[in-house]
Amino acid sequence: SSCWLTLVDAPVQLPPLTRPVAKAASGPAAMAASYELAPGARKVTADEVAKPFIEEIKAATAKLAEDDRPKLVGLLANSDPAAQKYADWTGRTFQRDGLKFELRQVDPDDLEKALEEANSDNSVHGIMIYYPVFGDRPCFHGGNYDDSLRDSVSLCKDVEGLCHFYRRTLYRNQRYLDAQQARKCVLPCTPLAVVKILEHLGAYDAQHPEGNRLAGKFATVVNRSEVVGRPLAAMLANDGATVYSVDINSTYTFVRGKVEPPPPDATTESLVRRSDIVILGVPSDKYKMDPAWIKEGAIVVNVASSKNIDEAALLSTRPGVRFIGVVGKVTIAMLERNLLRLHGNFNGCEKLMWNSALGTVAPMSDGQPPARSS
């Protein structure tokens, strides 16, 4: 939608760098001994949040015959050590939970061919590409090459939920693939992990109907990347929250289905101070949010590879704050859930076909796609 592009940048800047209040010792036990928690403050681990999902995944996988268990193919076409580490971690986790994972290392020039082969292989139920591959290199099809690759993954196998189809359903708040609402769409793994963390910590009010359980809540998401920050802001807004999306040169307010400028006198500090939820996703160890800005009782989730806030200063000075510093294990659990969902929805694209007239997917009839209206 053009509304993402036409707003005038608001004069709200990212928080200034702050000096760490206290340097915590290494290791959880040493850190706990280095400062006293403020009343009600708590550090939350990814293990705590991921545990029930892992049990759910193992139970679902155990019900499947060995030869019917879904397979994820990872396409690695870069030399990033972090990507290799993530692939290794994924492989070990999938083996533990009874799922299949195959890593295919390819030359960047052969990546499109490898993707098409995986798209057309009915034994493959999920595909992920380890980005960045080409970065901002322009593409013949328009935009940059990595974006083109994301849109080339089959909607039947897009385990990361990043292709155009799933972006469209996310931003339109279309939660199901089919008109019968029997098959849910997949959502991007890290934003979905954050939602599950917030549900675990009680931010979602079950007294409200689904889709409005963050009503009355304010959230700030720092970094508006297309992979995490923007989709997460939209997901929280679609659940009823008022979301302040802060990036390096602009701040927008996301409310359900709309993007608006923030109040004219707003600063990042004033927006964070009123937020019940703060999500930090700046990929730099030089960026630190001032812990004094965090509202008492708020939930703070760090999704960046570096911690964007001083953990010791936050937990020792802000009463009631819940902080989770890494989300990787929850993200992997969401990757597994997405794979199981794709397997159930499509199972190699044999069960459902996209119907452009309906704007949904619909069952095939006698092996043929459903009839299209004129």
CSV table of C-alpha atoms in Angstrom, one decimal:
chain,number,residue,atom,x,y,z
A,1,SER,CA,0.0,0.0,0.0
A,2,SER,CA,1.3,3.5,-0.9
A,3,CYS,CA,0.5,4.7,2.7
A,4,TRP,CA,3.8,3.2,3.8
A,5,LEU,CA,5.6,5.6,1.5
A,6,THR,CA,3.7,8.9,1.3
A,7,LEU,CA,3.9,10.0,4.9
A,8,VAL,CA,6.2,12.9,5.8
A,9,ASP,CA,8.9,11.9,8.1
A,10,ALA,CA,8.2,13.0,11.7
A,11,PRO,CA,11.0,14.9,13.5
A,12,VAL,CA,11.6,12.1,16.0
A,13,GLN,CA,15.0,10.7,16.4
A,14,LEU,CA,16.4,7.4,17.7
A,15,PRO,CA,17.3,7.6,21.4
A,16,PRO,CA,20.8,8.9,22.1
A,17,LEU,CA,23.5,6.5,23.1
A,18,THR,CA,23.9,6.1,26.9
A,19,ARG,CA,26.7,4.8,28.9
A,20,PRO,CA,26.1,1.5,30.7
A,21,VAL,CA,25.2,2.1,34.3
A,22,ALA,CA,26.8,-1.1,35.5
A,23,LYS,CA,28.9,-3.7,33.7
A,24,ALA,CA,27.4,-7.1,34.6
A,25,ALA,CA,29.7,-10.1,35.0
A,26,SER,CA,29.5,-12.9,32.5
A,27,GLY,CA,27.1,-15.8,33.0
A,28,PRO,CA,23.6,-15.7,34.5
A,29,ALA,CA,24.7,-16.6,38.0
A,30,ALA,CA,27.4,-13.9,38.0
A,31,MET,CA,25.0,-11.4,36.6
A,32,ALA,CA,22.4,-12.2,39.2
A,33,ALA,CA,25.0,-11.6,41.9
A,34,SER,CA,26.2,-8.3,40.4
A,35,TYR,CA,23.0,-6.3,41.1
A,36,GLU,CA,19.8,-6.5,43.1
A,37,LEU,CA,16.5,-6.8,41.2
A,38,ALA,CA,14.1,-3.9,41.5
A,39,PRO,CA,10.8,-5.0,43.2
A,40,GLY,CA,8.8,-7.2,40.7
A,41,ALA,CA,11.5,-7.0,38.0
A,42,ARG,CA,12.3,-10.3,36.2
A,43,LYS,CA,14.6,-11.6,33.6
A,44,VAL,CA,12.6,-14.0,31.3
A,45,THR,CA,14.5,-16.7,29.3
A,46,ALA,CA,13.7,-17.9,25.9
A,47,ASP,CA,13.7,-21.5,27.2
A,48,GLU,CA,10.8,-20.7,29.5
A,49,VAL,CA,8.7,-19.3,26.6
A,50,ALA,CA,9.7,-22.0,24.1
A,51,LYS,CA,9.1,-25.0,26.3
A,52,PRO,CA,5.3,-25.5,25.7
A,53,PHE,CA,5.7,-25.0,22.0
A,54,ILE,CA,8.5,-27.5,21.8
A,55,GLU,CA,6.3,-30.1,23.6
A,56,GLU,CA,3.5,-29.3,21.2
A,57,ILE,CA,5.8,-29.7,18.2
A,58,LYS,CA,7.2,-33.0,19.4
A,59,ALA,CA,3.7,-34.3,20.1
A,60,ALA,CA,2.5,-33.3,16.6
A,61,THR,CA,5.5,-34.8,14.9
A,62,ALA,CA,5.2,-38.1,16.8
A,63,LYS,CA,1.7,-38.6,15.3
A,64,LEU,CA,3.2,-38.6,11.8
A,65,ALA,CA,4.7,-41.6,10.1
A,66,GLU,CA,8.4,-41.3,9.6
A,67,ASP,CA,8.1,-40.9,5.8
A,68,ASP,CA,5.3,-38.3,6.2
A,69,ARG,CA,7.2,-35.9,8.4
A,70,PRO,CA,7.7,-32.5,6.9
A,71,LYS,CA,11.1,-31.4,5.5
A,72,LEU,CA,12.6,-28.0,5.5
A,73,VAL,CA,15.3,-27.1,3.0
A,74,GLY,CA,17.7,-24.3,3.8
A,75,LEU,CA,19.4,-22.6,0.9
A,76,LEU,CA,22.8,-21.1,2.0
A,77,ALA,CA,24.5,-19.0,-0.7
A,78,ASN,CA,26.6,-16.6,1.5
A,79,SER,CA,29.7,-17.0,3.6
A,80,ASP,CA,28.3,-15.4,6.7
A,81,PRO,CA,29.4,-17.4,9.8
A,82,ALA,CA,26.2,-16.3,11.6
A,83,ALA,CA,24.1,-17.9,8.8
A,84,GLN,CA,26.1,-21.1,9.0
A,85,LYS,CA,25.7,-21.1,12.8
A,86,TYR,CA,21.9,-20.6,12.5
A,87,ALA,CA,21.7,-23.4,10.0
A,88,ASP,CA,23.6,-25.8,12.3
A,89,TRP,CA,21.4,-24.8,15.2
A,90,THR,CA,18.2,-25.4,13.1
A,91,GLY,CA,19.5,-28.8,12.0
A,92,ARG,CA,20.1,-29.9,15.6
A,93,THR,CA,16.8,-28.6,16.8
A,94,PHE,CA,14.8,-30.3,14.0
A,95,GLN,CA,16.6,-33.6,14.7
A,96,ARG,CA,15.7,-33.3,18.4
A,97,ASP,CA,12.0,-32.6,17.6
A,98,GLY,CA,11.6,-35.3,14.9
A,99,LEU,CA,11.5,-33.0,11.8
A,100,LYS,CA,13.6,-33.2,8.7
A,101,PHE,CA,16.1,-30.5,7.7
A,102,GLU,CA,18.4,-30.4,4.7
A,103,LEU,CA,21.0,-27.7,4.1
A,104,ARG,CA,21.8,-27.0,0.5
A,105,GLN,CA,24.9,-24.9,0.0
A,106,VAL,CA,24.9,-23.3,-3.4
A,107,ASP,CA,26.8,-20.6,-5.4
A,108,PRO,CA,24.9,-17.3,-5.4
A,109,ASP,CA,24.6,-17.5,-9.2
A,110,ASP,CA,22.9,-20.9,-8.9
A,111,LEU,CA,20.5,-19.9,-6.1
A,112,GLU,CA,17.5,-19.1,-8.4
A,113,LYS,CA,17.8,-22.5,-10.0
A,114,ALA,CA,18.1,-24.2,-6.6
A,115,LEU,CA,15.0,-22.4,-5.4
A,116,GLU,CA,12.9,-23.4,-8.3
A,117,GLU,CA,14.0,-27.0,-7.8
A,118,ALA,CA,12.9,-26.9,-4.2
A,119,ASN,CA,9.7,-25.1,-5.1
A,120,SER,CA,8.7,-27.9,-7.5
A,121,ASP,CA,9.8,-30.8,-5.3
A,122,ASN,CA,6.8,-32.3,-3.5
A,123,SER,CA,9.0,-33.9,-0.9
A,124,VAL,CA,9.9,-30.4,0.3
A,125,HIS,CA,7.4,-28.7,2.6
A,126,GLY,CA,9.3,-25.6,3.6
A,127,ILE,CA,12.0,-23.4,2.2
A,128,MET,CA,14.2,-20.8,3.8
A,129,ILE,CA,17.0,-18.7,2.3
A,130,TYR,CA,19.7,-17.3,4.5
A,131,TYR,CA,19.9,-13.6,3.9
A,132,PRO,CA,21.6,-11.4,2.9
A,133,VAL,CA,22.7,-13.0,-0.3
A,134,PHE,CA,23.0,-10.0,-2.8
A,135,GLY,CA,22.1,-7.2,-0.4
A,136,ASP,CA,20.9,-4.1,-2.3
A,137,ARG,CA,22.1,-5.4,-5.7
A,138,PRO,CA,19.4,-4.3,-8.2
A,139,CYS,CA,17.3,-7.0,-9.8
A,140,PHE,CA,16.1,-7.3,-13.4
A,141,HIS,CA,12.5,-7.7,-12.1
A,142,GLY,CA,12.7,-4.5,-10.1
A,143,GLY,CA,13.7,-3.7,-6.6
A,144,ASN,CA,16.7,-5.5,-5.1
A,145,TYR,CA,17.7,-9.1,-5.7
A,146,ASP,CA,17.1,-10.4,-2.2
A,147,ASP,CA,13.5,-9.0,-2.2
A,148,SER,CA,12.9,-10.8,-5.6
A,149,LEU,CA,14.1,-14.0,-4.0
A,150,ARG,CA,11.7,-13.7,-1.1
A,151,ASP,CA,8.8,-13.2,-3.6
A,152,SER,CA,10.0,-16.3,-5.6
A,153,VAL,CA,9.5,-18.7,-2.7
A,154,SER,CA,6.2,-20.7,-3.2
A,155,LEU,CA,3.4,-19.7,-0.9
A,156,CYS,CA,3.0,-23.4,-0.2
A,157,LYS,CA,6.6,-23.6,1.2
A,158,ASP,CA,7.4,-20.1,2.5
A,159,VAL,CA,8.2,-21.1,6.1
A,160,GLU,CA,9.3,-17.6,6.9
A,161,GLY,CA,6.1,-15.9,5.7
A,162,LEU,CA,8.0,-13.3,3.8
A,163,CYS,CA,6.8,-13.7,0.2
A,164,HIS,CA,4.3,-11.2,-1.3
A,165,PHE,CA,1.3,-13.4,-0.6
A,166,TYR,CA,1.9,-13.6,3.2
A,167,ARG,CA,3.0,-10.0,3.4
A,168,ARG,CA,-0.3,-9.1,1.8
A,169,THR,CA,-2.4,-11.3,4.2
A,170,LEU,CA,-0.5,-9.9,7.2
A,171,TYR,CA,-1.0,-6.2,6.4
A,172,ARG,CA,-4.6,-6.8,5.4
A,173,ASN,CA,-5.1,-8.7,8.7
A,174,GLN,CA,-6.3,-11.7,6.7
A,175,ARG,CA,-5.6,-14.6,9.1
A,176,TYR,CA,-6.8,-17.5,7.1
A,177,LEU,CA,-5.9,-18.9,3.7
A,178,ASP,CA,-9.4,-20.2,2.8
A,179,ALA,CA,-12.9,-18.8,3.0
A,180,GLN,CA,-13.9,-21.6,5.4
A,181,GLN,CA,-11.2,-20.3,7.9
A,182,ALA,CA,-9.8,-23.8,8.3
A,183,ARG,CA,-6.2,-23.1,7.4
A,184,LYS,CA,-4.3,-20.3,9.0
A,185,CYS,CA,-1.7,-18.2,7.3
A,186,VAL,CA,1.9,-18.4,8.4
A,187,LEU,CA,3.5,-15.3,9.9
A,188,PRO,CA,7.2,-14.2,10.0
A,189,CYS,CA,9.0,-16.2,12.6
A,190,THR,CA,10.7,-13.5,14.8
A,191,PRO,CA,7.7,-11.2,14.9
A,192,LEU,CA,5.5,-14.2,15.7
A,193,ALA,CA,8.0,-15.2,18.5
A,194,VAL,CA,7.6,-11.7,20.0
A,195,VAL,CA,3.8,-12.1,20.0
A,196,LYS,CA,4.1,-15.5,21.7
A,197,ILE,CA,6.4,-13.9,24.3
A,198,LEU,CA,3.9,-11.2,25.0
A,199,GLU,CA,1.1,-13.7,25.3
A,200,HIS,CA,3.2,-15.8,27.7
A,201,LEU,CA,3.8,-12.7,29.9
A,202,GLY,CA,0.1,-11.7,30.0
A,203,ALA,CA,0.2,-8.6,27.7
A,204,TYR,CA,-2.7,-10.1,25.7
A,205,ASP,CA,-6.0,-9.8,27.6
A,206,ALA,CA,-8.0,-13.0,27.0
A,207,GLN,CA,-11.2,-11.2,28.2
A,208,HIS,CA,-11.2,-9.3,24.8
A,209,PRO,CA,-12.1,-11.1,21.6
A,210,GLU,CA,-9.3,-12.5,19.4
A,211,GLY,CA,-7.9,-9.6,17.3
A,212,ASN,CA,-8.4,-7.0,20.0
A,213,ARG,CA,-6.5,-8.4,23.0
A,214,LEU,CA,-4.0,-5.6,23.0
A,215,ALA,CA,-6.7,-2.9,23.1
A,216,GLY,CA,-5.6,0.0,25.2
A,217,LYS,CA,-1.9,-1.0,25.1
A,218,PHE,CA,0.9,1.2,23.8
A,219,ALA,CA,4.0,-0.3,22.2
A,220,THR,CA,7.2,1.0,20.8
A,221,VAL,CA,9.2,-1.0,18.2
A,222,VAL,CA,12.7,0.4,17.5
A,223,ASN,CA,13.9,-0.4,13.9
A,224,ARG,CA,11.4,-0.7,11.0
A,225,SER,CA,13.1,-3.4,9.0
A,226,GLU,CA,10.9,-5.2,6.4
A,227,VAL,CA,11.8,-8.6,8.0
A,228,VAL,CA,11.0,-7.9,11.7
A,229,GLY,CA,10.2,-4.3,12.7
A,230,ARG,CA,7.5,-3.4,10.2
A,231,PRO,CA,5.6,-6.7,10.2
A,232,LEU,CA,5.8,-6.8,14.0
A,233,ALA,CA,4.4,-3.3,14.3
A,234,ALA,CA,1.5,-4.3,12.0
A,235,MET,CA,0.8,-7.5,13.9
A,236,LEU,CA,0.6,-5.7,17.3
A,237,ALA,CA,-1.6,-3.0,15.7
A,238,ASN,CA,-3.8,-5.7,14.2
A,239,ASP,CA,-4.3,-7.0,17.7
A,240,GLY,CA,-5.5,-3.6,19.0
A,241,ALA,CA,-2.4,-1.9,20.2
A,242,THR,CA,-1.2,1.7,19.3
A,243,VAL,CA,2.3,1.1,18.0
A,244,TYR,CA,5.1,3.7,17.7
A,245,SER,CA,7.4,2.5,14.9
A,246,VAL,CA,10.8,4.2,15.4
A,247,ASP,CA,13.5,4.2,12.8
A,248,ILE,CA,16.7,6.1,12.2
A,249,ASN,CA,15.0,9.1,10.5
A,250,SER,CA,11.3,8.8,11.2
A,251,THR,CA,8.6,7.7,13.6
A,252,TYR,CA,5.1,6.5,12.5
A,253,THR,CA,2.1,5.5,14.5
A,254,PHE,CA,0.6,2.1,13.5
A,255,VAL,CA,-3.0,1.6,14.4
A,256,ARG,CA,-5.2,-1.1,12.9
A,257,GLY,CA,-4.9,-0.9,9.1
A,258,LYS,CA,-3.4,2.6,9.1
A,259,VAL,CA,-0.1,4.5,9.5
A,260,GLU,CA,-0.2,8.0,10.9
A,261,PRO,CA,2.4,10.6,12.0
A,262,PRO,CA,3.0,10.7,15.8
A,263,PRO,CA,1.8,13.7,17.8
A,264,PRO,CA,3.7,16.8,16.6
A,265,ASP,CA,5.4,17.4,20.0
A,266,ALA,CA,6.4,13.7,20.5
A,267,THR,CA,9.9,12.5,21.1
A,268,THR,CA,11.2,9.0,21.2
A,269,GLU,CA,11.6,9.4,24.9
A,270,SER,CA,8.0,10.5,25.5
A,271,LEU,CA,6.7,7.6,23.4
A,272,VAL,CA,8.8,5.0,25.2
A,273,ARG,CA,7.8,6.4,28.6
A,274,ARG,CA,4.1,5.7,27.9
A,275,SER,CA,4.7,2.3,26.3
A,276,ASP,CA,3.6,-0.9,28.0
A,277,ILE,CA,5.7,-2.9,25.5
A,278,VAL,CA,9.2,-2.0,24.1
A,279,ILE,CA,10.8,-4.0,21.3
A,280,LEU,CA,14.4,-3.3,20.5
A,281,GLY,CA,15.9,-4.4,17.2
A,282,VAL,CA,18.8,-2.2,16.2
A,283,PRO,CA,21.6,-4.4,14.8
A,284,SER,CA,24.4,-2.5,16.5
A,285,ASP,CA,26.3,-2.9,19.7
A,286,LYS,CA,26.7,0.9,19.8
A,287,TYR,CA,23.0,1.6,20.3
A,288,LYS,CA,21.7,1.7,23.9
A,289,MET,CA,18.3,2.9,25.0
A,290,ASP,CA,18.3,4.8,28.3
A,291,PRO,CA,16.7,2.4,30.9
A,292,ALA,CA,15.2,5.4,32.7
A,293,TRP,CA,12.8,5.8,29.8
A,294,ILE,CA,11.2,2.4,30.5
A,295,LYS,CA,7.8,2.5,32.2
A,296,GLU,CA,7.4,0.6,35.5
A,297,GLY,CA,5.8,-2.8,34.8
A,298,ALA,CA,6.6,-2.7,31.1
A,299,ILE,CA,7.7,-5.7,29.0
A,300,VAL,CA,11.0,-5.2,27.1
A,301,VAL,CA,12.0,-7.6,24.4
A,302,ASN,CA,15.4,-7.4,22.7
A,303,VAL,CA,15.3,-9.1,19.2
A,304,ALA,CA,18.7,-7.6,18.0
A,305,SER,CA,21.9,-9.7,18.0
A,306,SER,CA,23.3,-7.1,20.4
A,307,LYS,CA,21.5,-6.0,23.5
A,308,ASN,CA,20.1,-2.5,22.9
A,309,ILE,CA,19.7,-1.7,26.6
A,310,ASP,CA,21.8,-2.3,29.7
A,311,GLU,CA,20.2,-5.3,31.3
A,312,ALA,CA,21.6,-4.7,34.8
A,313,ALA,CA,20.6,-1.0,34.9
A,314,LEU,CA,17.1,-1.9,33.6
A,315,LEU,CA,16.3,-4.7,36.0
A,316,SER,CA,17.9,-3.0,39.0
A,317,THR,CA,16.1,0.3,38.6
A,318,ARG,CA,12.7,-0.3,37.0
A,319,PRO,CA,10.2,-2.0,39.2
A,320,GLY,CA,8.0,-4.7,37.7
A,321,VAL,CA,9.8,-4.8,34.4
A,322,ARG,CA,10.0,-8.1,32.5
A,323,PHE,CA,13.0,-8.4,30.2
A,324,ILE,CA,13.9,-11.0,27.6
A,325,GLY,CA,17.3,-10.4,26.1
A,326,VAL,CA,17.4,-13.1,23.4
A,327,VAL,CA,14.5,-14.7,21.4
A,328,GLY,CA,16.3,-17.2,19.2
A,329,LYS,CA,14.9,-20.4,20.7
A,330,VAL,CA,11.4,-19.1,20.4
A,331,THR,CA,12.0,-18.0,16.8
A,332,ILE,CA,13.2,-21.6,16.0
A,333,ALA,CA,10.0,-23.0,17.6
A,334,MET,CA,7.9,-20.7,15.4
A,335,LEU,CA,9.9,-21.9,12.4
A,336,GLU,CA,9.0,-25.5,13.3
A,337,ARG,CA,5.3,-24.5,13.8
A,338,ASN,CA,5.2,-22.8,10.5
A,339,LEU,CA,6.6,-25.9,8.8
A,340,LEU,CA,4.0,-28.1,10.4
A,341,ARG,CA,1.3,-25.6,9.4
A,342,LEU,CA,2.4,-25.5,5.7
A,343,HIS,CA,2.6,-29.3,5.7
A,344,GLY,CA,-1.0,-29.4,7.0
A,345,ASN,CA,-2.2,-26.7,4.6
A,346,PHE,CA,-0.6,-27.9,1.4
A,347,ASN,CA,1.5,-31.1,1.8
A,348,GLY,CA,3.5,-30.4,-1.3
A,349,CYS,CA,0.9,-28.1,-3.0
A,350,GLU,CA,-1.3,-31.1,-3.7
A,351,LYS,CA,-4.3,-30.2,-1.5
A,352,LEU,CA,-5.0,-26.5,-2.3
A,353,MET,CA,-4.6,-24.1,-5.2
A,354,TRP,CA,-4.6,-20.3,-5.3
A,355,ASN,CA,-7.8,-18.9,-6.7
A,356,SER,CA,-7.3,-15.3,-7.8
A,357,ALA,CA,-11.0,-14.7,-8.3
A,358,LEU,CA,-11.7,-15.6,-4.6
A,359,GLY,CA,-8.6,-14.0,-3.3
A,360,THR,CA,-8.0,-17.1,-1.2
A,361,VAL,CA,-6.8,-20.7,-1.7
A,362,ALA,CA,-9.5,-23.3,-2.3
A,363,PRO,CA,-9.5,-27.2,-2.6
A,364,MET,CA,-8.8,-28.8,-5.9
A,365,SER,CA,-11.6,-30.6,-7.5
A,366,ASP,CA,-10.8,-34.0,-9.1
A,367,GLY,CA,-7.2,-33.0,-9.4
A,368,GLN,CA,-8.1,-29.7,-11.1
A,369,PRO,CA,-7.9,-26.1,-9.8
A,370,PRO,CA,-11.3,-24.7,-8.8
A,371,ALA,CA,-13.2,-22.9,-11.5
A,372,ARG,CA,-12.5,-19.2,-11.9
A,373,SER,CA,-15.3,-16.7,-12.1
A,374,SER,CA,-15.2,-14.2,-15.0
